[in-house]
Tab-separated table of C-alpha atoms and ligand atoms in Angstrom:
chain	number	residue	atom	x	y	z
H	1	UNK	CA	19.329	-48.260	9.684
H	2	UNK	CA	18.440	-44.830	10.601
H	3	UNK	CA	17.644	-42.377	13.516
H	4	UNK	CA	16.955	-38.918	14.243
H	5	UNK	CA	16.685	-36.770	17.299
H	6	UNK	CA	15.847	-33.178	17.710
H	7	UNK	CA	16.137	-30.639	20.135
H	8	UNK	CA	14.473	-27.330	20.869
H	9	UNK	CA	17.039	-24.480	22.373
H	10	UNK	CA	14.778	-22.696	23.433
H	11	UNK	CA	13.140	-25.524	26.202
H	12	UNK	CA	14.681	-24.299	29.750
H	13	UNK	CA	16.275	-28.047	30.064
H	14	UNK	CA	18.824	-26.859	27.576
H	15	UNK	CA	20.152	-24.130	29.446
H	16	UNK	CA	23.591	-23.414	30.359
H	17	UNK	CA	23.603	-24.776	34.375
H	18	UNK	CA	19.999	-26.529	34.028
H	19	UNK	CA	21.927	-29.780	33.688
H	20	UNK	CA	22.743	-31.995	36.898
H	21	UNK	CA	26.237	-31.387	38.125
H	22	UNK	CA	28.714	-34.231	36.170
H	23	UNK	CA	26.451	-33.712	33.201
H	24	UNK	CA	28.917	-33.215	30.766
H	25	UNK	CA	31.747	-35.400	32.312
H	26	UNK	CA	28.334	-38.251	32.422
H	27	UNK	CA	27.656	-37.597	28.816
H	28	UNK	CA	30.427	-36.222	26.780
H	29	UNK	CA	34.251	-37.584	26.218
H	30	UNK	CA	37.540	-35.424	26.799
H	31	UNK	CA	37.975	-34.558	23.170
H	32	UNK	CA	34.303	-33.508	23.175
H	33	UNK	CA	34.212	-31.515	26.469
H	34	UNK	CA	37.005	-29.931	24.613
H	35	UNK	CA	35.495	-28.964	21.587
H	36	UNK	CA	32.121	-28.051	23.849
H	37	UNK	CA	34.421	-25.235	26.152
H	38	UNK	CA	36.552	-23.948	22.808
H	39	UNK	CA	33.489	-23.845	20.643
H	40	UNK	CA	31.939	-19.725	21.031
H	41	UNK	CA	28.566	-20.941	21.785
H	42	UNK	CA	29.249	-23.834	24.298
H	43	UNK	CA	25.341	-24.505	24.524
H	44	UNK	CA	24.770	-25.375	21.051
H	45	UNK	CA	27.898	-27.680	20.416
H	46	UNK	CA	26.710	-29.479	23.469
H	47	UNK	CA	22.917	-30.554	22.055
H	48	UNK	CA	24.649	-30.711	18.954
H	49	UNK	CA	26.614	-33.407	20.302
H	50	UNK	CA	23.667	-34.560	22.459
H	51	UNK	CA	21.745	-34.895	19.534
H	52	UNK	CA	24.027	-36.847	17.581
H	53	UNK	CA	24.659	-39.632	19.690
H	54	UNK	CA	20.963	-40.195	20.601
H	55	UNK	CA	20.348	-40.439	16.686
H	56	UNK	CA	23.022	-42.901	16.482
H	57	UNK	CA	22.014	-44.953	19.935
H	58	UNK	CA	17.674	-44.955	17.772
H	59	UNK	CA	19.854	-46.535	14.576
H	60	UNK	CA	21.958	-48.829	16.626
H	61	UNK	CA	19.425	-49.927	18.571
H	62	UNK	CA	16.922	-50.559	15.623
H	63	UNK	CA	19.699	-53.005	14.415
H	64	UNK	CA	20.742	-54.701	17.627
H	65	UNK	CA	17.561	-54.475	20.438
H	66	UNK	CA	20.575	-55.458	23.118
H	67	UNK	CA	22.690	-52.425	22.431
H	68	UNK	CA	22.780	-50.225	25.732
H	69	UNK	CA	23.226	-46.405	25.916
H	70	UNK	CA	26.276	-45.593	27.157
H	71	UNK	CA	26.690	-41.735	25.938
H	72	UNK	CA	30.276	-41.494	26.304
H	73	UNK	CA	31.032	-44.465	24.523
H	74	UNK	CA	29.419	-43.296	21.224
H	75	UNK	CA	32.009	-40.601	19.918
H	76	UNK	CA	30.496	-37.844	18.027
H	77	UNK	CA	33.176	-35.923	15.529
H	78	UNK	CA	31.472	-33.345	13.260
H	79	UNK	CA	33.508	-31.008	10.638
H	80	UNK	CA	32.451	-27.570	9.311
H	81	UNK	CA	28.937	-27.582	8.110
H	82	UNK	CA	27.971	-30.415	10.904
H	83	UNK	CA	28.684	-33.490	8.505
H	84	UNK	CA	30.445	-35.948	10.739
H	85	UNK	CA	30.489	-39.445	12.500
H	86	UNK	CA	29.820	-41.679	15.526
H	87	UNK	CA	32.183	-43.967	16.418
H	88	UNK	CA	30.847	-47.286	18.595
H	89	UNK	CA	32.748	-48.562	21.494
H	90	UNK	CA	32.853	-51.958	18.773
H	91	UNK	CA	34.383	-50.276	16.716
H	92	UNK	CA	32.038	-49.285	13.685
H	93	UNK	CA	30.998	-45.787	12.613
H	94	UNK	CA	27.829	-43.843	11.802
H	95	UNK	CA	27.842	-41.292	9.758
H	96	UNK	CA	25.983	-38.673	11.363
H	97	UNK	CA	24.534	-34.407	9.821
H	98	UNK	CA	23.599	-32.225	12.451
H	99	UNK	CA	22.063	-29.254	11.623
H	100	UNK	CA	21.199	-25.812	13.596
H	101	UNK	CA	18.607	-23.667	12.057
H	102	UNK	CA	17.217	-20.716	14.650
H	103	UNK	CA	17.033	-22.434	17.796
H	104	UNK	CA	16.483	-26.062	16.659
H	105	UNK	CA	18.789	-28.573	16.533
H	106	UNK	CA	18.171	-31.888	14.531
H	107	UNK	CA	20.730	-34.798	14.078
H	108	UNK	CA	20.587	-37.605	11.459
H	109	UNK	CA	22.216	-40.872	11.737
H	110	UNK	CA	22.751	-43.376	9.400
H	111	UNK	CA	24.836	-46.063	7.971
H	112	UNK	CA	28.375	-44.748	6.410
H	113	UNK	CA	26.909	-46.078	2.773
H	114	UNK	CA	23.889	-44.656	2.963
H	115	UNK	CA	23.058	-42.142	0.526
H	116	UNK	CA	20.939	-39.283	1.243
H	117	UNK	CA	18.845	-38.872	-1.705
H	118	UNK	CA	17.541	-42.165	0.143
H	119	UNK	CA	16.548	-40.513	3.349
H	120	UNK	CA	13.419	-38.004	3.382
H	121	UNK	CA	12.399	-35.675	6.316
H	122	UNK	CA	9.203	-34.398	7.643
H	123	UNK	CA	8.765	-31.643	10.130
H	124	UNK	CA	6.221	-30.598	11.958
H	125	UNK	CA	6.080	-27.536	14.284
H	126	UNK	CA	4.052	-27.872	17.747
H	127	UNK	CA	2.877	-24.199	18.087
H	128	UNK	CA	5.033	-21.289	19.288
H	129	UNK	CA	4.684	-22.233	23.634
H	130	UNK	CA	7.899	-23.883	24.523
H	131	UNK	CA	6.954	-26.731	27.129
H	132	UNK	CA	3.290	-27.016	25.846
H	133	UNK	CA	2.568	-31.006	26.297
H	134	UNK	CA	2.260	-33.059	23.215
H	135	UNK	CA	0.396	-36.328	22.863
H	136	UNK	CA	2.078	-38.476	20.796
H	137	UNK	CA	-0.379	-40.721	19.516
H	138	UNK	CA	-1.827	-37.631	18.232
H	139	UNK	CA	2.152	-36.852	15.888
H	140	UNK	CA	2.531	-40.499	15.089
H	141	UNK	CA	-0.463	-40.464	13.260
H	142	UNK	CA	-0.006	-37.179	11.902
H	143	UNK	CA	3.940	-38.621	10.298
H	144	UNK	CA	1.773	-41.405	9.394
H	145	UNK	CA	-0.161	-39.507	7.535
H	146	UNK	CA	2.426	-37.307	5.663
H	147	UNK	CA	5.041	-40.437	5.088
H	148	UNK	CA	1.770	-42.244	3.393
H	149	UNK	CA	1.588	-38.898	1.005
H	150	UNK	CA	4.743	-39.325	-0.173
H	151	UNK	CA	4.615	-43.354	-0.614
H	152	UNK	CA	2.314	-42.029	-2.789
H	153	UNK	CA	4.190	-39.444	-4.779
H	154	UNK	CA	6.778	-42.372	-5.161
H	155	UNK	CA	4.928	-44.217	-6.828
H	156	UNK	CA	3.603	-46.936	-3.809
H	157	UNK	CA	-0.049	-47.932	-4.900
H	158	UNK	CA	-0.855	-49.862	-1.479
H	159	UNK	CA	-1.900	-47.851	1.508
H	160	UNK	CA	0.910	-47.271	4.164
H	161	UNK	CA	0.982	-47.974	7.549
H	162	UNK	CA	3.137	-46.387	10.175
H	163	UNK	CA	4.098	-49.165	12.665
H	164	UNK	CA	5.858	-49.808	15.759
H	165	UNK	CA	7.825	-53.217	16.801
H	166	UNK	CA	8.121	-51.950	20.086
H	167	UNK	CA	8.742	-48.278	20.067
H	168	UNK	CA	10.799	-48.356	17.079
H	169	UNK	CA	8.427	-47.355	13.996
H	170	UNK	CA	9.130	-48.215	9.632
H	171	UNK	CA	6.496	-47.244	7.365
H	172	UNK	CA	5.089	-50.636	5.751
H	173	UNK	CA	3.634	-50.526	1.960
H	174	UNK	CA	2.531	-53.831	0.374
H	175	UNK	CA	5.443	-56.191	0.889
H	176	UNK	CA	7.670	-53.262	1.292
H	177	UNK	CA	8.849	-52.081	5.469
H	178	UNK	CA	10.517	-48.630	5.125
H	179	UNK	CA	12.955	-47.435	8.347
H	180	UNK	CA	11.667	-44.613	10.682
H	181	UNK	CA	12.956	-42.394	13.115
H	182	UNK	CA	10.418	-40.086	15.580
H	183	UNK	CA	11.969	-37.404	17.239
H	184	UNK	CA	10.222	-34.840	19.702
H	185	UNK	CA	11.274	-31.976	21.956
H	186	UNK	CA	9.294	-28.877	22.717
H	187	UNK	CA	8.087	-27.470	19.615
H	188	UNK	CA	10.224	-30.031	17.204
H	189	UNK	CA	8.959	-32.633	15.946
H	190	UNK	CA	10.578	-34.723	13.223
H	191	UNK	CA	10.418	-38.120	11.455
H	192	UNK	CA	13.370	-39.150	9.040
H	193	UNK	CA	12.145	-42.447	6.517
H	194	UNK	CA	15.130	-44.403	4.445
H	195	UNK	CA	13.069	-45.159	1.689
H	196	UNK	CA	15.670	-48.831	1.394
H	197	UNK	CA	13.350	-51.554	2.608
H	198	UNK	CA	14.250	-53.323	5.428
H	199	UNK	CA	17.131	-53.233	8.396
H	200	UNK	CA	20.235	-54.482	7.848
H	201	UNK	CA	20.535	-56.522	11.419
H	202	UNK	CA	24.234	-54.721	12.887
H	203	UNK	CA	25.965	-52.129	11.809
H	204	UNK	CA	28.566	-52.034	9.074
H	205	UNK	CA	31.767	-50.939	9.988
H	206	UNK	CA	34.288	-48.386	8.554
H	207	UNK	CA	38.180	-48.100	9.272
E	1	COA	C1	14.632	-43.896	23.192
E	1	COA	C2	15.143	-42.502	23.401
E	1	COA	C3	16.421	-42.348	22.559
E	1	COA	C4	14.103	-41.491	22.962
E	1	COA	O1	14.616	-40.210	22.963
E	1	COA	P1	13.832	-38.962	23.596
E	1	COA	O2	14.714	-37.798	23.471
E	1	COA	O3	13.300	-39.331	24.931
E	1	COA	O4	12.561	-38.769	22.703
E	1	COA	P2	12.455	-38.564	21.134
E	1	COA	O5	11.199	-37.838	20.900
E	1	COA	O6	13.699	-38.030	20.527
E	1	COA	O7	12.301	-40.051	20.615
E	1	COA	C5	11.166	-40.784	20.925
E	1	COA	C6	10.914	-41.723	19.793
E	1	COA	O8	12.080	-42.520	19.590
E	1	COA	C7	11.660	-43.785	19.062
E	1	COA	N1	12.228	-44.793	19.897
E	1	COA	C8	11.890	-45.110	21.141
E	1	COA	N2	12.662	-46.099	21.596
E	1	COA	C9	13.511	-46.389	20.614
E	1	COA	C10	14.558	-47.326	20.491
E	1	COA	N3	14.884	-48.149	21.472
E	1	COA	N4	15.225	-47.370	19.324
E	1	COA	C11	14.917	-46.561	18.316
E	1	COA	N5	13.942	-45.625	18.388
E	1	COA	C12	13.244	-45.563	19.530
E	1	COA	C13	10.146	-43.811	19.060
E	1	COA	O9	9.711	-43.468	17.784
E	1	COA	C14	9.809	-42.707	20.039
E	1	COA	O10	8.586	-42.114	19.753
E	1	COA	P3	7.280	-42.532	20.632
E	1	COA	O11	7.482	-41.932	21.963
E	1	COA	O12	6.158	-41.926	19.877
E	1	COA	O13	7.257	-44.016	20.684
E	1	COA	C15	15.446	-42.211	24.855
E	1	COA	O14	14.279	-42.247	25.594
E	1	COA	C16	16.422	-43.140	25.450
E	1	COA	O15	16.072	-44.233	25.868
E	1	COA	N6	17.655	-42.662	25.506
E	1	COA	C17	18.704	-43.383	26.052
E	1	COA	C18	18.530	-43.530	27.515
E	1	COA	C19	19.387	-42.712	28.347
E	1	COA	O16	20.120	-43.300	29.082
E	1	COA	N7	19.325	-41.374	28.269
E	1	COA	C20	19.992	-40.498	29.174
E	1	COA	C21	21.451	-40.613	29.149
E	1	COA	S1	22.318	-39.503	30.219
């Protein structure tokens, strides 16, 4: 299982204030809303945290199509260096790597046992205008493109195909069906593949 989610600082919904009132009480638990108001720059530990549980809700919900956001409920904890994990209200764990890098945010989220030499990222940039609309047909097919390069550089001799069982894409090759995550926000745009075939159906637990 995997998911990713990005988000782009410098959009104006990610202002300090642009939220609705109750945001953060809506969204975040007590020990988070902590760490958000002791943290020096409140703004980015909250779309940190943001960011981390909607990776975790695209990997949950890729396992289990029943599983319902409830933000609060998925606990984000992230150490020094923005390693971390996301515990479920059923008790299981993510493990989770948010990253900041200028004024983008990006969050992976993945099974504890994954490892990460298994995961591969592609990023695209939208242009410099914050805001500018995006079609999305028009990035799928542009991940679809670059995840079909790098089948290739690993060695897949059938052509890949970047599908969707609903919204939720994997990257099939022959008999192979790789796990995808599509994120997008403002001038972000990024796709994470776990090169494992296949979905485990729930997901495994940690103590
Ligand atoms: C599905 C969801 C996570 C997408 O996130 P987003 O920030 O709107 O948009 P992103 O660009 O990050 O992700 C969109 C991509 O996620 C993927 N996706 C969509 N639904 C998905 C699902 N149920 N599971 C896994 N991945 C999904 C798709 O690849 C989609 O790309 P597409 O639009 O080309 O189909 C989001 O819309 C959602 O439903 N969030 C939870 C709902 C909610 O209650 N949010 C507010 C809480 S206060």
């Amino acid at each position: 299982m995997i998911g990713n989610d990005v988000v782009d600082l410098a959009q104006a919904d990610t202002r300090e204030g642009a939220q609705h009132p109750g945001f953060d009480r809506r969204v975040f638990d007590a020990d988070e809303r902590a760490a958000i108001s002791a943290d020096p720059e409140p703004r980015r530990r909250r779309w940190m945290f943001w960011a981390a549980k909607e990776a975790a809700y695209k990997a949950l919900r890729r396992g289990d199509p029943r599983f319902v956001f409830a933000p609060r409920a998925l606990r984000v904890a992230l150490a020094e260096g923005g390693c971390g994990r996301v515990d479920t209200p059923a008790g299981s764990s993510l493990a989770v790597r948010v990253r900041v890098e200028d004024d983008a945010v990006s969050a992976l989220a993945m099974a504890p046992d994954t490892p990460l030499e298994a995961v591969s990222e592609h990023v695209l940039s939208i242009g410099s205008t914050p805001g500018l609309p995006v079609d999305r047909d028009t990035l799928r097919a542009a991940f679809g493109r670059a995840l079909g390069r790098e089948a290739v550089s690993r060695g897949h001799t059938d052509a890949a195909v970047l599908e969707r069982r609903g919204r939720i894409p994997s990257l099939r090759v022959g008999g192979h069906r790789f796990p995808v995550s599509i994120s997008h926000h403002g001038r972000l745009a990024r796709a994470a593949v776990l090169w494992q075939p296949g979905d485990p159906s729930r997901p495994r637990g940690v103590q």
